[in-house]
CSV table of C-alpha atoms and ligand atoms in Angstrom, one decimal:
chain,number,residue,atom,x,y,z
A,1,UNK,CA,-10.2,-3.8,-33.1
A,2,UNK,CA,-11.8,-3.6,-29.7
A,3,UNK,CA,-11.8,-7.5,-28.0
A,4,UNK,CA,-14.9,-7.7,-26.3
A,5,UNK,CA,-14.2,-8.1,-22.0
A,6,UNK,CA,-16.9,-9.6,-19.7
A,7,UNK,CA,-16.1,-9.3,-16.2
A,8,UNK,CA,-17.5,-10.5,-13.1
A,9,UNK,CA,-17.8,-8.1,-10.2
A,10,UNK,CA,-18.4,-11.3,-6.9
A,11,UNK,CA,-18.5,-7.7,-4.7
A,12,UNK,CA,-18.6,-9.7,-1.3
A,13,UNK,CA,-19.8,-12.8,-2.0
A,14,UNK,CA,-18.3,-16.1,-1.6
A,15,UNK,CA,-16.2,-17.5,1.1
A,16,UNK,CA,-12.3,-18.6,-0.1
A,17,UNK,CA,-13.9,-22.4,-0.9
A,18,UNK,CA,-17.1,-21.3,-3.0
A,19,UNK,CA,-14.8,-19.0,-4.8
A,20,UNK,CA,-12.2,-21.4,-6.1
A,21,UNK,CA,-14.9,-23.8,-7.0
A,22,UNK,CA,-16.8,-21.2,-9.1
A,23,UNK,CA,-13.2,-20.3,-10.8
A,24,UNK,CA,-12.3,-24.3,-11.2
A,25,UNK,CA,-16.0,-24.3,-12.8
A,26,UNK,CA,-15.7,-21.6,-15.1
A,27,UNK,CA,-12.1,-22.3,-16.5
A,28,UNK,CA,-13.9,-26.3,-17.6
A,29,UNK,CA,-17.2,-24.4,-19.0
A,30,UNK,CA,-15.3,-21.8,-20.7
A,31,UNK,CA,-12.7,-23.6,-22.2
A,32,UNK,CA,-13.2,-23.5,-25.9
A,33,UNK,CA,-14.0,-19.3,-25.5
A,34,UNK,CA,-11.0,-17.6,-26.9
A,35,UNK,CA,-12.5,-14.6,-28.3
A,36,UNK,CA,-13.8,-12.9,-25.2
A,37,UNK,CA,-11.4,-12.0,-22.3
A,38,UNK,CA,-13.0,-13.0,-19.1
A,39,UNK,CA,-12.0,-11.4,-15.6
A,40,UNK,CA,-13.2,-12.6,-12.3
A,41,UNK,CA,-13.1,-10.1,-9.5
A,42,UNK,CA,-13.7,-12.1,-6.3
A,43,UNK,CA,-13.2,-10.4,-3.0
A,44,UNK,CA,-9.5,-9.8,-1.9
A,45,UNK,CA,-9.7,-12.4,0.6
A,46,UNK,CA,-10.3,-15.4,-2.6
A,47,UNK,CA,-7.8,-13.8,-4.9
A,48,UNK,CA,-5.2,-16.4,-4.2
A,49,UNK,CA,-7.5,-19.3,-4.5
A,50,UNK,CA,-9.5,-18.0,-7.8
A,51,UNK,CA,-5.6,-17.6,-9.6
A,52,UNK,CA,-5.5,-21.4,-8.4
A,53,UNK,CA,-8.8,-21.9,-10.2
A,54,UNK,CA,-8.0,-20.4,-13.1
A,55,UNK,CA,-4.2,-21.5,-13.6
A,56,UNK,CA,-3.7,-22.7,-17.5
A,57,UNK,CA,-6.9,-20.8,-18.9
A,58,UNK,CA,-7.0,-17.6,-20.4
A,59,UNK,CA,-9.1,-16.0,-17.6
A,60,UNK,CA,-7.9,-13.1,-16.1
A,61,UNK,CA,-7.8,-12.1,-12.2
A,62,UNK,CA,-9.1,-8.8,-11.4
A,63,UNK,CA,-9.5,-6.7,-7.8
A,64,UNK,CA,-12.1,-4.7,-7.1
A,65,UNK,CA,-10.5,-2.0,-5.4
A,66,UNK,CA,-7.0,-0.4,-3.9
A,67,UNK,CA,-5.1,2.1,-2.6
A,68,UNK,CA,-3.5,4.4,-4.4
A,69,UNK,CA,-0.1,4.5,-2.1
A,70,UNK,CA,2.3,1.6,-2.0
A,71,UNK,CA,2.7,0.7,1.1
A,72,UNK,CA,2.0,2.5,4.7
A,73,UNK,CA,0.0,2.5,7.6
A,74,UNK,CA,-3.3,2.4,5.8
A,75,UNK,CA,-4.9,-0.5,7.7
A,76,UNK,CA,-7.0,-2.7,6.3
A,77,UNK,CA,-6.0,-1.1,2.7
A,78,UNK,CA,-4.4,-3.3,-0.4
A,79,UNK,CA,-1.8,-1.6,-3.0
A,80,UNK,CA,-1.4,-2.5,-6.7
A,81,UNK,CA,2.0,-4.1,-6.1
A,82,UNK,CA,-0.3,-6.7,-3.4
A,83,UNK,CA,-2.3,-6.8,-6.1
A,84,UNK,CA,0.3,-8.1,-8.8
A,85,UNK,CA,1.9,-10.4,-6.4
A,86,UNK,CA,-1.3,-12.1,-6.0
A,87,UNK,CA,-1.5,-12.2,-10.2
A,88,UNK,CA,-4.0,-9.5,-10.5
A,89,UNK,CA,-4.0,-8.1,-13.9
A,90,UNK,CA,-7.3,-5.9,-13.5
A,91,UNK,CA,-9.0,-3.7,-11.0
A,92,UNK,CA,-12.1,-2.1,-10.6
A,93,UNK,CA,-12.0,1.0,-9.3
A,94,UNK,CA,-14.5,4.0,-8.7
A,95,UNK,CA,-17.7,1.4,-8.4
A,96,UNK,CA,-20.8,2.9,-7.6
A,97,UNK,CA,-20.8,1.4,-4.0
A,98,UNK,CA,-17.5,3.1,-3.1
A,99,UNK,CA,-18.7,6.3,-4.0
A,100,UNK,CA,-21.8,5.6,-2.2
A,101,UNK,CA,-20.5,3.9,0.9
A,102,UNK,CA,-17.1,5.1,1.3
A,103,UNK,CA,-17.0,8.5,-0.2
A,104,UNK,CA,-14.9,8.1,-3.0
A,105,UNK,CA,-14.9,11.2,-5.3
A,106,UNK,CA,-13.3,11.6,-8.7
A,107,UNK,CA,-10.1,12.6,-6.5
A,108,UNK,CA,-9.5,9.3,-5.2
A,109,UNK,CA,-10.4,7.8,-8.1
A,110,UNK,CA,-7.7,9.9,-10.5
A,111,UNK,CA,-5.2,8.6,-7.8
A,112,UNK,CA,-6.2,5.1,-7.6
A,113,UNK,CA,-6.0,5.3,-11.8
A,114,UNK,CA,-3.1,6.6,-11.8
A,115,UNK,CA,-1.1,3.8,-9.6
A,116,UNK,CA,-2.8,1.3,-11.5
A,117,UNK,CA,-1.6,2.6,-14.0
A,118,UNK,CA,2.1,3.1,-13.0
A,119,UNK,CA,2.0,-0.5,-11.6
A,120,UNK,CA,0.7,-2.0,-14.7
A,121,UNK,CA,-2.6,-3.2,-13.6
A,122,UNK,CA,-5.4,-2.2,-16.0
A,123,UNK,CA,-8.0,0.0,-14.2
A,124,UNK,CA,-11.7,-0.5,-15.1
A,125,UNK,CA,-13.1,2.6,-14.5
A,126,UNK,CA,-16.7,2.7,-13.4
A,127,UNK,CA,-18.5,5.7,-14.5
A,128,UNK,CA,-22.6,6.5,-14.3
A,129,UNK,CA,-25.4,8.4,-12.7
A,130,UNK,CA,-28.0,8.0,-10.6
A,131,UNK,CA,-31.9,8.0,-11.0
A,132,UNK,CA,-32.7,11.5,-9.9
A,133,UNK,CA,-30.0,12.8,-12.2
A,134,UNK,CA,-31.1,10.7,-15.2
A,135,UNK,CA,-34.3,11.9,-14.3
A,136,UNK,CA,-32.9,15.5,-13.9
A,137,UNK,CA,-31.7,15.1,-17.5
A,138,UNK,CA,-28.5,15.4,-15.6
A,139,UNK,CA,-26.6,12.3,-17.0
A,140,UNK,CA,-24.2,13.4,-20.1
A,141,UNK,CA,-23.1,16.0,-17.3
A,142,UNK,CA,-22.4,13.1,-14.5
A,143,UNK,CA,-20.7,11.0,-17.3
A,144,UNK,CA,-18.2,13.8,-18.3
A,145,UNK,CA,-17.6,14.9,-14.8
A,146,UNK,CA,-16.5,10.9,-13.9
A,147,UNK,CA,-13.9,10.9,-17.1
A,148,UNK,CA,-12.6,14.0,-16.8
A,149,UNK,CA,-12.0,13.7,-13.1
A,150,UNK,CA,-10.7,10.3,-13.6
A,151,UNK,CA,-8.0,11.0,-16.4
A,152,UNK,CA,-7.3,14.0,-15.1
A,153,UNK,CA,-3.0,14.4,-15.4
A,154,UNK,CA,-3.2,10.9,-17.2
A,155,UNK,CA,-1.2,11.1,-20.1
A,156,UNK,CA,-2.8,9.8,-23.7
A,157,UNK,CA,-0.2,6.8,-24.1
A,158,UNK,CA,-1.6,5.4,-20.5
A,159,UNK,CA,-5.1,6.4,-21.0
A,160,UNK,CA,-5.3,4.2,-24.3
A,161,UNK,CA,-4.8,1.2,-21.1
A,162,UNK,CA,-8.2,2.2,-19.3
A,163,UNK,CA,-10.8,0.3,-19.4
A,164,UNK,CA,-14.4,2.2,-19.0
A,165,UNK,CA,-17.5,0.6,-17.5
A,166,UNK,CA,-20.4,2.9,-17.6
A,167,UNK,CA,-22.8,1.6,-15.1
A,168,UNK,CA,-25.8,3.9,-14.5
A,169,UNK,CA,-26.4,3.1,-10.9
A,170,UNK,CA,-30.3,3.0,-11.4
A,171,UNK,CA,-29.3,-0.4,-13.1
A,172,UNK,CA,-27.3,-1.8,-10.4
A,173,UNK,CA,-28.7,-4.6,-8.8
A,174,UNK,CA,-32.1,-3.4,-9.4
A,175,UNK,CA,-32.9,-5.3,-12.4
A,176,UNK,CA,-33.6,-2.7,-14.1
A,177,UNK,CA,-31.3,-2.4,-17.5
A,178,UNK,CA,-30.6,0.5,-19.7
A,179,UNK,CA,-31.9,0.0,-23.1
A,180,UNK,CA,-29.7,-1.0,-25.3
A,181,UNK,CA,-30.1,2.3,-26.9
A,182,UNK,CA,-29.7,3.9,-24.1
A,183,UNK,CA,-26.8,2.6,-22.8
A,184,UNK,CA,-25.3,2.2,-26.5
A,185,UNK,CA,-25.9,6.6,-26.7
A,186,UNK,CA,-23.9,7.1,-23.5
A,187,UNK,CA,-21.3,4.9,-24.5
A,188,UNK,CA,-21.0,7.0,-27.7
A,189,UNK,CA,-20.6,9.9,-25.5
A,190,UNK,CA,-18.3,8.6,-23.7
A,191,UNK,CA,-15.9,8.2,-26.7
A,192,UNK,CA,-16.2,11.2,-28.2
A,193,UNK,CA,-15.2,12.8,-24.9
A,194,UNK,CA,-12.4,10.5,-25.0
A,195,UNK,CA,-11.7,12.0,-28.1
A,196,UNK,CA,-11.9,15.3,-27.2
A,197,UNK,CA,-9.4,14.6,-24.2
A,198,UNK,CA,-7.1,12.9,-26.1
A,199,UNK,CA,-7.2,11.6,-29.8
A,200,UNK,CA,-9.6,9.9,-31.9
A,201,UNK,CA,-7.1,6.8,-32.1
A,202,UNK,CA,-7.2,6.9,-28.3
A,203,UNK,CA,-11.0,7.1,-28.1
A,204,UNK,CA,-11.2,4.0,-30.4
A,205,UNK,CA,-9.2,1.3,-28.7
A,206,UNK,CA,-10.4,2.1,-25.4
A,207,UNK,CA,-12.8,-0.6,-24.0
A,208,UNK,CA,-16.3,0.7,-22.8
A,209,UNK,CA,-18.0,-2.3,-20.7
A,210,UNK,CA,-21.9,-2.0,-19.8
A,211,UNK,CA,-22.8,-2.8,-16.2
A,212,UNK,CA,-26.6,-3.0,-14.3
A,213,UNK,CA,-28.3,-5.9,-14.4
A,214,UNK,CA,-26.9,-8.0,-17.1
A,215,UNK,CA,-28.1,-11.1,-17.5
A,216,UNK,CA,-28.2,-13.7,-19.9
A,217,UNK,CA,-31.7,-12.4,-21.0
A,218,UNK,CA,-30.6,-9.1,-22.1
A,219,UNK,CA,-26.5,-9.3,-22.7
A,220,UNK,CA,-27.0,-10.5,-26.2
A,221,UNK,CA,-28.8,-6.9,-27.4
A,222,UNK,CA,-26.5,-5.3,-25.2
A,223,UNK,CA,-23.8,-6.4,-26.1
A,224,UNK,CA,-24.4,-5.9,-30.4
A,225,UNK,CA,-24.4,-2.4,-29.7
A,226,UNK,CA,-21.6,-0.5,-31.6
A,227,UNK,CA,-19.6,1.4,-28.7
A,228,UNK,CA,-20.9,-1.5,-25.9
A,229,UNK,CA,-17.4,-3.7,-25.9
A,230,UNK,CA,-18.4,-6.2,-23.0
A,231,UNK,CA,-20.1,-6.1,-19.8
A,232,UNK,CA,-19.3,-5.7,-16.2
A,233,UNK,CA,-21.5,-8.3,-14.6
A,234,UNK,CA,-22.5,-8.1,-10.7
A,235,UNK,CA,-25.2,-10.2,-9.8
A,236,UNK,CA,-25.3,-13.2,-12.8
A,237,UNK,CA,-22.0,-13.5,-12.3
A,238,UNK,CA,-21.9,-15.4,-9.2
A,239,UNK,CA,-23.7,-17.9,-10.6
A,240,UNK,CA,-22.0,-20.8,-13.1
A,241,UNK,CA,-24.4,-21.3,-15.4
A,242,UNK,CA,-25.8,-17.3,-16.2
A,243,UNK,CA,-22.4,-16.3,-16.4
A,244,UNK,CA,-21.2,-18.8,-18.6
A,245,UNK,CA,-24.3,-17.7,-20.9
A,246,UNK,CA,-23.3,-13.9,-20.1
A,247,UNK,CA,-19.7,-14.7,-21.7
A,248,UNK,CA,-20.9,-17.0,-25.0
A,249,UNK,CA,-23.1,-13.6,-25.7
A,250,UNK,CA,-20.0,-11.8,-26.6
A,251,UNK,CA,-18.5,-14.1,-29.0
A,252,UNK,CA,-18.4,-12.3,-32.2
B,301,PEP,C1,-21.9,-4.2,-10.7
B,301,PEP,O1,-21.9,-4.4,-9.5
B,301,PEP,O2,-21.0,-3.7,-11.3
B,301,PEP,C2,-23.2,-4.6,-11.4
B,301,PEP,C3,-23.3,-4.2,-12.6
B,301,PEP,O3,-24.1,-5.3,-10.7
B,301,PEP,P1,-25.4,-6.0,-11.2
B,301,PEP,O4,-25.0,-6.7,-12.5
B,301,PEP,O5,-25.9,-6.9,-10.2
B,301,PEP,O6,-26.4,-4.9,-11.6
């Protein structure tokens, strides 16, 4: 049985200070939630004081990116063992907005995965399309090219540790949300590519969150949907209060 995951993608917002105090918030207002794993992903920079926040609740601390080597003359880069030592147990990787403002491609992404993965860190693995190839009828393609090149060389036993988050980018901070249908269709996709990759059994325990433009308005449908196992949550999740909502929508 799939748990249902909601995680909050800050992106960069809040300063070291308004980051522990949303953690400290969250871990009081969340406290009696025990059947939906919650992961806050503040900027690096708040990581530290977040884990502080969140110390003796059941939250988890996520990054939102890394690099893929361990160490080197990569400035201004983070690795996964950084990560851990900071008591990351999550990272996003392959978000929209690094493959639209920093050129990632499914390359970097399969090697990103793949250190995660050999570090222990679970990935969550942001996979959608864009308007014009929605639009284009273009998005099964999109979806399949993002898993493919993400898994690619990834071995079934550590691709049953993946977490998915398809995120069609139309949705991102547009306020604009997939129907639940529609989003609920890709994410049935998604599986039976999984499937096809690997193994049914594989396919089912794998996590596949929704992302774009969750709010506590629509997570509820969303979040009924049979292959939608949780959300990734940008904007409403830098508030207390939506997110809090956001999170009680997922408990079965
Ligand atoms: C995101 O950044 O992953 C995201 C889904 O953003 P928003 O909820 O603001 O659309």
């Amino acid at each position: 049985m799939r748990i249902s995951i909601i995680a909050g993608n800050w992106k960069m917002y809040k300063t070291d200070r308004e980051a522990y105090e949303l953690a400290s918030f969250l871990k009081k207002s969340l406290k009696d939630v025990k059947s939906v794993k919650v992961v806050l992903c503040p900027p690096f920079t708040a990581l530290s004081s977040v884990k502080r926040g969140i110390e003796g609740s059941d939250m988890f601390l996520g990054a939102q990116n890394m690099h893929w080597e361990s160490e080197g003359a990569y400035t201004g880069e983070i690795s996964a063992s950084m990560l851990l030592s900071l008591g990351c147990q999550f990272v996003i990787l392959g978000h929209s907005e690094r493959r639209a403002y920093f050129g990632e491609k499914n390359q970097i992404v399969n090697l990103k995965l793949k250190a995660a993965l050999e570090n222990g860190l679970t990935p969550i693995v942001c996979v959608g399309e864009r308007l014009e190839e929605r639009e284009a009828g273009k998005t099964e393609e999109v979806v399949e090219d993002h898993i493919t090149g993400a898994f690619e060389g990834v071995e079934s036993e550590q691709a049953g540790k993946v977490v998915i988050a398809y995120e069609p980018v139309w949705a991102i901070g547009t306020g604009k949300t997939a129907t639940p249908k529609q989003a609920n269709d890709v994410h049935r996709f998604i599986r039976e590519k999984l499937s096809a990759l690997y193994s049914g059994e594989v396919a089912k325990n794998i996590s596949i969150l929704y992302g774009g433009s969750v709010k506590p308005e629509n997570a509820k449908d969303l979040l009924s949907q049979a292959d939608i196992d949780g959300a990734l949550v940008g904007g409403a999740s830098l508030k207390a209060e939506s997110f809090e909502k956001i999170v009680r929508s997922g408990i079965i």
